[in-house]
Coordinates of C-alpha atoms in Angstrom, one line a residue:
X9 CA -204.8 94.6 22.4
X10 CA -205.1 92.4 19.2
X11 CA -208.0 90.2 18.4
X12 CA -208.4 87.3 16.4
X13 CA -209.7 87.3 12.8
X14 CA -212.5 85.4 11.6
X15 CA -210.4 82.4 10.4
X16 CA -208.4 82.3 13.4
X17 CA -211.4 82.2 15.8
X18 CA -213.1 79.5 13.7
X19 CA -210.0 77.2 13.6
X20 CA -207.6 77.9 16.6
X21 CA -207.5 75.3 19.1
X22 CA -207.3 75.9 23.1
X23 CA -203.6 75.3 23.1
X24 CA -203.0 78.1 20.5
X25 CA -205.4 80.4 22.4
X26 CA -203.7 79.8 25.5
X27 CA -200.3 80.9 23.7
X28 CA -201.9 84.3 22.8
X29 CA -203.6 84.8 26.3
X30 CA -199.9 83.9 27.9
X31 CA -198.4 86.2 25.5
X32 CA -200.5 89.1 26.4
X33 CA -201.5 89.3 22.5
X34 CA -205.3 88.5 23.7
X35 CA -207.5 88.8 26.7
X36 CA -210.2 86.7 28.0
X37 CA -212.6 89.7 27.6
X38 CA -211.8 90.4 24.1
X39 CA -212.1 86.6 23.4
X40 CA -215.6 86.3 24.8
X41 CA -216.8 89.3 23.0
X42 CA -215.6 87.7 19.5
X43 CA -217.3 84.5 20.4
X44 CA -220.5 86.4 21.1
X45 CA -220.2 88.4 18.1
X46 CA -219.9 85.2 16.2
X47 CA -223.1 83.8 17.8
X48 CA -224.9 86.9 16.8
X49 CA -223.7 86.7 13.4
X50 CA -224.2 83.3 12.3
X51 CA -226.6 81.6 15.1
X52 CA -229.1 84.6 15.8
X53 CA -228.8 86.2 12.3
X54 CA -227.4 85.2 9.0
X55 CA -227.6 81.6 8.6
X56 CA -229.7 81.2 11.8
X57 CA -228.2 78.2 13.0
X58 CA -229.8 78.0 16.4
X59 CA -227.4 76.1 17.6
X60 CA -226.8 77.9 20.9
X61 CA -229.6 77.4 23.2
X62 CA -228.6 79.7 26.0
X63 CA -225.7 82.0 26.7
X64 CA -224.6 83.3 30.2
X65 CA -225.6 86.9 30.6
X66 CA -223.4 89.3 29.3
X67 CA -222.5 91.4 32.7
X68 CA -221.8 87.8 34.2
X69 CA -219.4 87.1 31.5
X70 CA -217.5 90.0 31.5
X71 CA -217.1 90.1 35.3
X72 CA -215.8 86.7 35.2
X73 CA -213.6 87.4 31.7
X74 CA -212.1 90.4 34.0
X75 CA -211.5 88.4 37.0
X76 CA -209.6 85.5 35.1
X77 CA -207.6 88.5 33.2
X78 CA -206.6 90.1 36.4
X79 CA -205.5 86.6 38.0
X80 CA -203.5 86.1 34.7
X81 CA -201.7 89.5 35.4
X82 CA -201.0 88.7 39.0
X83 CA -199.5 85.3 37.6
X84 CA -202.3 83.2 39.3
X85 CA -203.2 80.9 36.2
X86 CA -205.5 78.1 37.2
X87 CA -204.5 75.6 34.5
X88 CA -204.2 75.0 30.8
X89 CA -207.7 76.1 30.1
X90 CA -207.7 79.4 32.1
X91 CA -209.4 82.1 30.5
X92 CA -210.8 80.0 27.2
X93 CA -214.5 79.8 26.8
X94 CA -216.1 76.5 27.1
X95 CA -219.5 75.2 25.9
X96 CA -221.6 72.6 27.4
X97 CA -224.3 70.5 26.1
X98 CA -228.0 71.7 27.6
X99 CA -228.1 68.4 29.6
X100 CA -225.5 69.5 32.0
X101 CA -227.0 71.1 34.9
X102 CA -226.5 74.7 35.9
X103 CA -227.8 76.8 39.1
X104 CA -229.6 79.7 38.9
X105 CA -226.5 82.0 39.4
X106 CA -225.2 81.4 35.9
X107 CA -228.4 82.8 34.4
X108 CA -228.9 79.7 32.3
X109 CA -231.4 76.9 32.7
X110 CA -230.9 73.2 31.8
X111 CA -233.8 72.7 29.5
X112 CA -233.0 69.4 27.3
X113 CA -234.2 71.4 24.7
X114 CA -237.9 71.2 26.0
X115 CA -240.1 74.2 26.9
X116 CA -241.2 71.9 30.1
X117 CA -237.8 72.9 31.3
X118 CA -237.4 76.5 30.4
X119 CA -237.2 77.6 34.2
X120 CA -235.3 74.6 35.3
X121 CA -232.6 75.5 37.7
X122 CA -231.1 72.6 39.8
X123 CA -229.9 73.2 43.0
X124 CA -226.1 72.6 42.3
X125 CA -223.8 73.0 38.9
X126 CA -222.6 69.6 37.5
X127 CA -219.1 68.6 38.9
X128 CA -218.1 69.3 35.3
X129 CA -219.1 72.9 35.8
X130 CA -217.2 73.1 39.1
X131 CA -214.2 71.8 38.1
X132 CA -211.3 74.5 38.2
X133 CA -210.0 73.6 34.8
X134 CA -213.4 74.6 33.4
X135 CA -212.6 78.2 34.0
X136 CA -214.8 80.3 31.9
X137 CA -218.1 78.4 30.8
X138 CA -220.1 80.9 28.6
X139 CA -222.8 79.1 26.9
X140 CA -225.0 76.0 26.3
X141 CA -225.3 73.9 23.0
X142 CA -228.6 72.3 21.8
X143 CA -228.7 68.5 22.2
X144 CA -228.3 66.5 18.9
X145 CA -231.6 64.6 20.0
X146 CA -233.9 64.8 23.2
X147 CA -231.2 62.7 25.0
X148 CA -231.3 60.1 22.2
X149 CA -235.2 59.8 22.1
X150 CA -235.5 61.2 18.4
X151 CA -237.8 64.2 18.6
X152 CA -238.0 67.7 16.9
X153 CA -236.3 70.2 19.2
X154 CA -238.2 73.4 19.4
X155 CA -236.2 75.0 21.8
X156 CA -237.3 78.0 24.3
X157 CA -234.8 80.1 23.4
X158 CA -233.3 79.3 19.9
X159 CA -236.2 78.3 17.8
X160 CA -236.2 75.1 15.9
X161 CA -233.6 72.8 15.3
X162 CA -234.4 69.4 14.0
X163 CA -232.7 66.9 16.6
X164 CA -229.7 65.1 14.9
X165 CA -230.9 65.7 11.4
X166 CA -229.3 68.8 9.9
X167 CA -230.3 69.8 6.3
X168 CA -226.7 69.7 5.0
X169 CA -225.6 66.3 4.0
X170 CA -222.2 67.0 4.9
X171 CA -222.8 67.0 8.8
X172 CA -223.5 64.2 11.0
X173 CA -224.9 64.7 14.4
X174 CA -225.1 67.8 16.8
X175 CA -223.7 71.3 15.9
X176 CA -220.1 71.8 16.1
X177 CA -219.6 75.5 17.5
X178 CA -216.7 76.0 19.6
X179 CA -212.7 75.8 20.1
X180 CA -213.5 73.7 23.2
X181 CA -216.8 71.8 24.3
X182 CA -218.2 69.1 26.8
X183 CA -220.9 66.9 25.6
X184 CA -222.9 63.8 26.7
X185 CA -223.1 61.1 24.0
X186 CA -224.5 57.6 24.3
X187 CA -223.1 56.3 21.1
X188 CA -221.2 58.8 18.6
X189 CA -222.8 62.1 18.8
X190 CA -219.6 64.2 19.3
X191 CA -217.2 62.0 17.4
X192 CA -219.2 61.9 14.2
X193 CA -220.1 65.5 13.9
X194 CA -216.4 66.2 15.0
X195 CA -215.2 63.8 12.1
X196 CA -217.4 66.1 9.7
X197 CA -215.6 69.0 10.8
X198 CA -212.1 67.6 10.8
X199 CA -211.8 68.0 14.7
X200 CA -210.1 65.8 17.4
X201 CA -212.5 64.4 19.7
X202 CA -212.5 61.9 22.8
X203 CA -215.2 60.0 24.4
X204 CA -214.2 58.4 27.7
X205 CA -215.1 54.8 28.9
X206 CA -218.2 53.9 30.4
X207 CA -218.0 54.5 34.2
X208 CA -214.9 56.4 33.8
X209 CA -216.1 60.0 34.7
X210 CA -218.4 61.4 37.2
X211 CA -222.3 61.7 36.1
X212 CA -223.6 63.7 38.8
X213 CA -225.6 66.6 37.6
X214 CA -226.0 65.3 33.8
X215 CA -229.3 64.2 32.5
X216 CA -229.0 61.0 30.6
X217 CA -231.2 58.1 29.2
X218 CA -229.0 55.0 30.3
X219 CA -226.8 54.1 33.0
X220 CA -225.2 51.6 30.3
X221 CA -224.2 54.1 27.7
X222 CA -224.0 57.9 28.5
X223 CA -220.6 59.4 29.3
X224 CA -219.2 62.8 29.2
X225 CA -217.3 63.7 26.1
X226 CA -214.4 66.2 24.9
X227 CA -214.0 67.8 21.7
X228 CA -211.1 70.2 20.8
X229 CA -209.7 71.2 17.4
X230 CA -206.4 69.5 18.1
X231 CA -204.6 67.4 20.6
X232 CA -205.3 68.0 24.4
X233 CA -202.1 70.1 24.9
X234 CA -202.4 69.7 29.0
X235 CA -202.0 66.1 28.8
X236 CA -198.5 66.4 27.9
X237 CA -197.2 63.1 29.5
X238 CA -198.9 61.3 26.7
X239 CA -198.5 63.4 23.7
X240 CA -195.1 62.0 22.7
X241 CA -196.0 62.6 19.0
X242 CA -194.5 59.3 18.0
X243 CA -196.3 56.0 17.3
X244 CA -193.3 54.1 18.9
X245 CA -194.1 51.1 21.0
X246 CA -198.0 51.1 19.7
X247 CA -199.5 47.8 18.5
X248 CA -202.5 48.8 16.4
X249 CA -205.0 46.7 14.2
X250 CA -207.2 48.2 11.6
X251 CA -210.6 47.3 10.5
X252 CA -211.3 46.5 6.8
X253 CA -213.1 49.6 5.2
X254 CA -214.3 47.3 2.6
X255 CA -216.4 45.7 5.4
X256 CA -216.8 48.5 8.0
X257 CA -218.7 51.1 6.0
X258 CA -222.1 52.7 6.2
X259 CA -225.0 50.6 4.8
X260 CA -227.0 52.3 2.1
X261 CA -229.9 52.8 4.2
X262 CA -227.7 54.9 6.8
X263 CA -225.7 56.9 3.9
X264 CA -226.0 56.8 0.3
X265 CA -222.3 57.6 -0.1
X266 CA -221.2 57.9 -4.0
X267 CA -219.1 54.9 -4.7
X268 CA -216.1 57.1 -5.9
X269 CA -216.0 58.7 -2.6
X270 CA -216.1 55.3 -0.8
X271 CA -213.1 54.2 -2.9
X272 CA -211.3 57.7 -2.2
X273 CA -211.7 57.2 1.6
X274 CA -210.5 53.8 1.5
X275 CA -207.4 54.4 -0.5
X276 CA -206.8 57.7 2.2
X277 CA -207.1 54.9 5.0
X278 CA -204.9 52.6 3.4
X279 CA -202.2 54.7 2.5
X280 CA -202.5 56.1 6.2
X281 CA -202.0 52.5 7.4
X282 CA -199.0 51.9 5.3
X283 CA -197.3 55.0 6.5
X284 CA -198.0 54.2 10.0
X285 CA -196.6 50.6 9.4
X286 CA -193.5 51.9 8.2
X287 CA -192.7 54.1 11.3
X288 CA -190.1 52.6 13.8
X289 CA -191.0 50.3 16.3
X290 CA -194.8 50.1 15.6
X291 CA -196.6 46.9 14.9
X292 CA -199.8 47.1 12.4
X293 CA -202.2 44.1 11.9
X294 CA -204.1 44.8 8.8
X295 CA -207.1 43.6 8.5
X296 CA -208.7 42.5 12.0
X297 CA -212.2 41.4 12.4
X298 CA -214.9 42.1 15.0
X299 CA -218.5 41.1 15.2
X300 CA -221.0 42.9 13.2
X301 CA -223.6 45.5 14.3
X302 CA -226.2 42.8 13.3
X303 CA -224.6 40.1 15.9
X304 CA -225.9 42.7 18.8
X305 CA -229.2 41.8 18.0
X306 CA -231.5 39.8 20.4
X307 CA -234.8 38.3 19.6
X308 CA -234.4 40.2 16.0
X309 CA -234.1 43.6 17.9
X310 CA -230.9 45.9 18.4
X311 CA -229.7 45.2 22.0
X312 CA -228.8 48.8 22.0
X313 CA -232.2 49.9 21.5
X314 CA -233.7 47.4 23.8
X315 CA -231.3 48.7 26.7
X316 CA -232.3 52.4 26.3
X317 CA -236.1 51.9 25.9
X318 CA -235.9 50.0 29.3
X319 CA -233.8 52.7 31.2
X320 CA -235.0 55.9 29.9
X321 CA -238.0 56.1 32.1
X322 CA -235.8 55.9 35.4
X323 CA -233.1 57.9 34.0
X324 CA -235.4 60.6 33.2
X325 CA -237.4 60.6 36.4
X326 CA -234.3 60.6 38.3
X327 CA -233.4 63.8 36.5
X328 CA -236.9 65.6 36.7
X329 CA -236.3 65.5 40.8
X330 CA -233.0 67.3 40.1
X331 CA -234.8 69.8 37.6
X332 CA -237.4 71.0 40.1
X333 CA -240.1 71.8 37.8
X334 CA -243.5 72.2 39.1
X335 CA -245.8 69.5 37.2
X336 CA -242.9 67.5 35.9
X337 CA -242.1 64.6 38.0
X338 CA -242.8 61.4 35.6
X339 CA -242.2 60.8 32.3
X340 CA -246.0 60.7 31.7
X341 CA -246.0 64.3 33.2
X342 CA -243.6 65.4 30.3
X343 CA -245.6 63.4 27.7
X344 CA -248.7 65.4 28.7
X345 CA -246.9 68.8 28.7
X346 CA -245.7 67.7 25.2
X347 CA -249.5 67.0 23.9
X348 CA -250.9 70.0 25.8
X349 CA -248.1 72.2 24.0
X350 CA -247.6 70.4 20.9
X351 CA -247.5 73.5 18.5
X352 CA -244.4 74.5 20.4
X353 CA -242.9 71.2 21.2
X354 CA -243.6 69.5 17.9
X355 CA -243.3 70.5 14.1
X356 CA -245.5 69.3 11.3
X357 CA -243.2 66.5 10.1
X358 CA -242.4 65.2 13.2
X359 CA -245.7 65.2 15.3
X360 CA -245.1 62.8 17.7
X361 CA -242.9 61.5 20.7
X362 CA -242.8 57.6 19.8
X363 CA -239.8 56.8 21.9
X364 CA -241.0 58.7 25.1
X365 CA -244.5 56.8 24.8
X366 CA -242.6 53.5 24.3
X367 CA -240.2 54.2 27.1
X368 CA -243.0 55.0 29.4
X369 CA -246.0 52.8 28.2
X370 CA -244.5 49.9 26.4
X371 CA -241.1 49.3 27.4
X372 CA -239.4 45.9 26.9
X373 CA -239.5 43.2 29.6
X374 CA -237.0 42.9 32.4
X375 CA -236.1 39.7 31.1
X376 CA -235.4 40.9 27.5
X377 CA -233.5 43.8 28.9
X378 CA -231.4 41.9 31.1
X379 CA -230.7 39.5 28.1
X380 CA -229.6 42.3 25.9
X381 CA -227.2 43.7 28.9
X382 CA -225.7 40.5 28.8
X383 CA -225.6 39.9 25.1
X384 CA -224.1 43.1 24.0
X385 CA -221.4 43.2 26.8
X386 CA -220.4 39.7 25.7
X387 CA -220.7 39.9 21.8
X388 CA -219.1 43.5 21.7
X389 CA -216.3 43.1 24.8
X390 CA -215.7 39.5 26.0
X391 CA -216.1 37.4 22.8
X392 CA -215.4 40.6 20.3
X393 CA -213.1 43.5 20.9
X394 CA -211.6 42.6 24.1
X395 CA -210.8 39.2 23.0
X396 CA -209.0 40.8 20.1
X397 CA -207.1 42.8 22.1
X398 CA -205.8 40.1 24.0
X399 CA -205.4 37.6 21.3
X400 CA -203.6 39.9 19.0
X401 CA -202.0 41.7 21.9
X402 CA -203.2 45.2 20.6
X403 CA -203.1 48.5 22.2
X404 CA -205.4 50.1 19.8
X405 CA -208.1 49.1 17.1
X406 CA -208.8 51.9 14.3
X407 CA -211.3 52.4 11.7
X408 CA -213.1 54.4 9.0
X409 CA -215.3 56.9 10.8
X410 CA -217.8 56.1 7.7
X411 CA -218.9 53.2 9.6
X412 CA -221.0 52.2 12.8
X413 CA -218.3 50.9 14.9
X414 CA -218.9 53.6 17.5
X415 CA -222.2 51.3 18.1
X416 CA -219.8 48.4 19.0
X417 CA -217.6 50.5 21.1
X418 CA -220.9 51.7 23.2
X419 CA -221.9 48.2 23.7
X420 CA -218.5 47.4 24.9
X421 CA -218.1 50.5 27.1
X422 CA -215.0 51.1 25.6
X423 CA -213.3 54.7 24.8
X424 CA -213.3 56.1 21.2
X425 CA -211.6 59.0 19.6
X426 CA -211.5 60.5 16.1
X427 CA -208.7 62.1 14.3
X428 CA -209.0 64.2 10.8
X429 CA -207.5 62.4 7.5
X430 CA -207.9 65.3 5.2
X431 CA -210.9 66.3 2.7
X432 CA -212.3 64.3 -0.3
X433 CA -212.0 65.6 -3.7
X434 CA -215.3 67.6 -3.1
X435 CA -214.2 68.9 0.0
X436 CA -215.9 66.7 2.7
X437 CA -213.6 65.9 5.7
X438 CA -212.8 62.5 6.4
X439 CA -211.8 60.6 9.7
X440 CA -210.2 57.8 11.4
X441 CA -211.5 56.3 14.4
X442 CA -209.7 54.8 17.4
X443 CA -210.7 52.5 20.1
X444 CA -208.9 51.0 23.3
X445 CA -209.5 49.2 26.4
X446 CA -210.7 51.0 29.3
X447 CA -208.1 52.9 31.3
X448 CA -206.1 53.0 28.0
X449 CA -207.0 56.5 27.0
X450 CA -203.4 57.7 27.4
X451 CA -202.3 55.3 24.3
X452 CA -205.1 56.9 22.3
X453 CA -203.9 60.4 23.1
X454 CA -200.3 59.3 22.2
X455 CA -201.8 57.8 18.7
X456 CA -203.5 61.2 18.2
X457 CA -200.5 63.4 18.8
X458 CA -198.7 61.3 16.4
X459 CA -201.0 61.5 13.7
X460 CA -201.0 65.4 14.2
X461 CA -197.3 65.2 14.0
X462 CA -196.8 63.1 11.1
X463 CA -199.5 64.2 8.8
X464 CA -200.5 67.4 6.9
X465 CA -202.6 69.8 9.1
X466 CA -206.1 69.2 9.3
X467 CA -208.0 71.2 6.5
X468 CA -211.3 73.0 6.8
X469 CA -214.4 71.8 5.1
X470 CA -216.1 73.8 2.5
X471 CA -219.1 73.8 4.9
X472 CA -216.9 75.6 7.4
X473 CA -216.3 78.6 5.2
X474 CA -217.4 81.8 6.7
X475 CA -218.6 83.7 3.4
X476 CA -219.0 82.8 -0.2
X477 CA -215.8 84.4 -1.2
X478 CA -213.8 81.8 1.1
X479 CA -215.6 79.0 -0.5
X480 CA -214.1 79.3 -3.9
X481 CA -212.8 76.4 -6.1
X482 CA -209.4 76.8 -4.9
X483 CA -210.4 75.7 -1.3
X484 CA -211.7 72.5 -2.5
X485 CA -208.5 70.4 -2.4
X486 CA -207.7 66.6 -2.8
X487 CA -206.4 65.3 0.4
X488 CA -202.7 66.0 0.8
X489 CA -200.5 63.5 -0.4
X490 CA -199.3 61.0 2.3
X491 CA -195.9 60.2 1.9

């Protein structure tokens, strides 16, 4: 049976993989073996990315893969993801029978096996869970991650300037972001990604730091092929507002983006806006305005930070009860473990656990917390984006991904997504974010499918090259002309 080329394995989406599997051109057994070889080549050796924290034991994977191949041969296909490997973030619980602990990237939990799997693991459509991926940060408590199995990976701070957030290593993945820890790196890898609305998805068996911010999130290399009802490939009927990229861009203390690149990204986005506006039966409002990030501040402090600092202790300790690790029942227990094992939990550049200490010993007052919860939701949603949707009768809000709009979305509790826009002249992927009201994710998927249908196929970043021979100057093209 044929296997995938290295480039196909890197770039194919779940729809294309399912087509190969259905046609008998590929088996789940062979697909899993190739994925494992990629991990060995680039994650454990070679570049030593250390992005994979644990992998289901080989024999377990082979048994499961063979079972799914046999089911396919008997015309029993569980769904559109049947037999396709899926990664999950190491904050999603897995029981001992799967052979991978739920560590949250900490040695304190290297033997943590909750009694049951997270519901997202139990769902039938997750037909082949095979590995866990390192967290971008220790559940938003910014510390260095020295993982029990993968070695050091600096949380949310990769060394390469072209990436943003956690590693992107799979054709299909399920994550748990608070703000933009998947849509941002998805943008840098020219991927499609979707973060559902707050409270729209079951969180049982998922470690989190905040009841007000964390949700599961789904990332794929292309549109969600199994949600066919929404994939019309047309902008028809949509009413879309666009934020001004001159206003919404990274501040200099967040990203020192060269001015020529800023201009290039703005011109690309404006060309996209113009093309969408020329389509039949679509309404475009440009520019529109929403509150700025600073408007979320309470008593001079970011309201989202106040909320996370207040909720983190209880959220952690709720999960510790599920983890059932001897000696770790409270946040103070974890802090002491880290102090007692500083040589393996920290590195010399980041030898502290400041946010954990603040969450445990110096959290915001209840009064300030309640004020921050009300203020952030009122400014971002009731008097901000929600008001804009109503007054302008908009379905979607779109914006450059090189901005902190995802913070506003997190405060409002709205779903967000990202679509690729091509490459800058030096090969860096660009992306456009979209946002909708809760329950309107279908319109977001419609927009994503239309973008895929009306614009050139996504291009790989230079940083996605598999070896130096594939990273020649010829691969560093400017974004394709938008007509």
